Amino acid sequence: MGLSDFAESLGRGLVGGYLEPTIRLGVTGLSRAGKTVFITSLIANLMDRGRLPGLRAAAEGRIRAAYLQPQPDDTVPRFDYEAHLVALTGAAPHWPDSTRAVSELRLSFRLQAGGILGSFRGIQTLHLDIVDYPGEWLLDLALLDLSYAGWCAQTLSRLGPRPEAAGFLADLGRENPGLPLDEARAKALSQSFTAYLEAARAAGYSDCSPGRFLLPGDLAGSPVLTFAPLPDGQGHRRGSLYREFQRRYEAYKSQVVKPFFRDHFARIDRQIVLVDALGAIHSGPRAVEDMRLAMQGILGAFRPGRNGWLAGLMGGRRVERILFAATKADHIHHSQHLRLTNIMAALMREAKDRADFAGAHTAAMSIAALRATVEETVRHDGAMLDCVRGRLIDTGREAAFYPGDLPENPGQLLSSARAGDERWLDADYGAMNFTPNAAGLRPGGGLPHIRLDKALEFLIGDRL
Ligand code: GDP
């Protein structure tokens, strides 16, 4: 590192009056992608660094200490690390409660700097602020470009053909948007719309916005979440259901969506986007296509040029590194990991090509934040099968499973998804739900993982 780099690295990331550098790492992904498990394992492994050979600063022994500190944002809930760790490592290991809203945690390091200037600099402090937030909230960015009428038209055309929407459409048919607002009816209609969103998500659709309807955080029941799409409403008077829903929709944008981007998103330096690609592949081609579209929506947020409001907010700042990680790679044998990574990379390619990520480093990886299985090769009908062995949640029994081979060419999978095929033509992928593996867990030893260290090296290695 040259002297000017040295000066720059000292100057970078200084926060509000403290002369200590800080990195804000955003962790996002759709519900159940693995955010909570990822953050818990990341912290446990950074505090006990025996399992991080792929993180250079750890391998070189330059991380002298890592410790939790009160986070700098007093009004943001703290990520409940201790409770999540107890869930995973207690007497009866189980998966922790998932992300429902934004939360944050500060992990601080005492570091011996590397390189020629390292010994001059002595021990330095670096803060890592980890910000956990639902990917669903990023999808709301698209609403900023849409008027209420535009959003209604788009949403109603999308849900028309879906059987999950039948109940809501029937309820909608009983309303007259031009009549004066009746709060009880408005609430019932909004609940009916939320019930549709929940059913759509359960059916595997990812386009379930507004994001707070599914993950309301502390806004549950408030007027900004009490609206629904209505058919075109030219000439409706003030005080009508239509005009009131229109007002609430605008309030949702200005009082919910914008503050999230301003207070949390705009300050992120590094980002990991977790994707349950294996889960989608198991669900079938439509789930994969839907996930691809949702990922495209999520990535739109990292392309601030596309949205004038966000571009202004970011003021030329951008996320410096973005890692797209397929999670739960312990569900498959390591001989399949490269194929999973290639699928991940292909899923991202289109979004990435269209996106202006100039200046941001991006990468795709397959990881398991908490490895719940061991590998085993089993003879079956005269052939050798690469399996994983784990304890199934449903039965509590341990067994070896063959999850199916992923295609060597990801294009095969993605074109079937794009074509809207009902099911995969020549393959069947099994999905499993394993319990955390108690045998792999010992106090103070970090948590077993796959490539978490490589992910960390990509995300923050250059600053350690
Ligand atoms: P979130 O909604 O993004 O916070 O997702 P969670 O972190 O709560 O993960 C959702 C579920 O995915 C968990 O309850 C586990 O069943 C599973 N899971 C997450 N990470 C892993 C992993 O590394 N390995 C395995 N086998 N399962 C995982």
Coordinates of N, CA and C in Angstrom, one line a residue, residues 159-170 196 199:
L159 N -52.7 -10.1 -10.2 CA -53.3 -11.1 -9.4 C -54.6 -11.7 -10.0
G160 N -55.0 -11.1 -11.1 CA -56.2 -11.6 -11.8 C -56.2 -13.1 -12.0
P161 N -55.2 -13.6 -12.7 CA -55.2 -15.1 -13.0 C -54.8 -16.0 -11.8
R162 N -54.4 -15.4 -10.7 CA -54.0 -16.3 -9.6 C -55.1 -16.8 -8.7
P163 N -55.2 -18.1 -8.5 CA -56.3 -18.6 -7.7 C -56.2 -18.1 -6.2
E164 N -55.0 -17.8 -5.8 CA -54.9 -17.3 -4.4 C -55.6 -15.9 -4.2
A165 N -55.9 -15.2 -5.3 CA -56.5 -13.9 -5.2 C -58.1 -13.9 -5.3
A166 N -58.6 -15.1 -5.4 CA -60.1 -15.2 -5.6 C -60.9 -14.5 -4.5
G167 N -60.5 -14.8 -3.3 CA -61.2 -14.2 -2.1 C -61.1 -12.7 -2.1
F168 N -59.9 -12.2 -2.3 CA -59.8 -10.7 -2.3 C -60.6 -10.1 -3.5
L169 N -60.6 -10.7 -4.7 CA -61.3 -10.1 -5.8 C -62.8 -10.1 -5.5
A170 N -63.3 -11.2 -4.8 CA -64.7 -11.2 -4.5 C -65.0 -10.1 -3.5
Y196 N -54.3 -12.4 0.7 CA -53.9 -12.8 -0.6 C -52.4 -12.8 -0.7
A199 N -51.0 -15.8 1.0 CA -51.2 -17.1 0.2 C -50.3 -17.1 -1.0

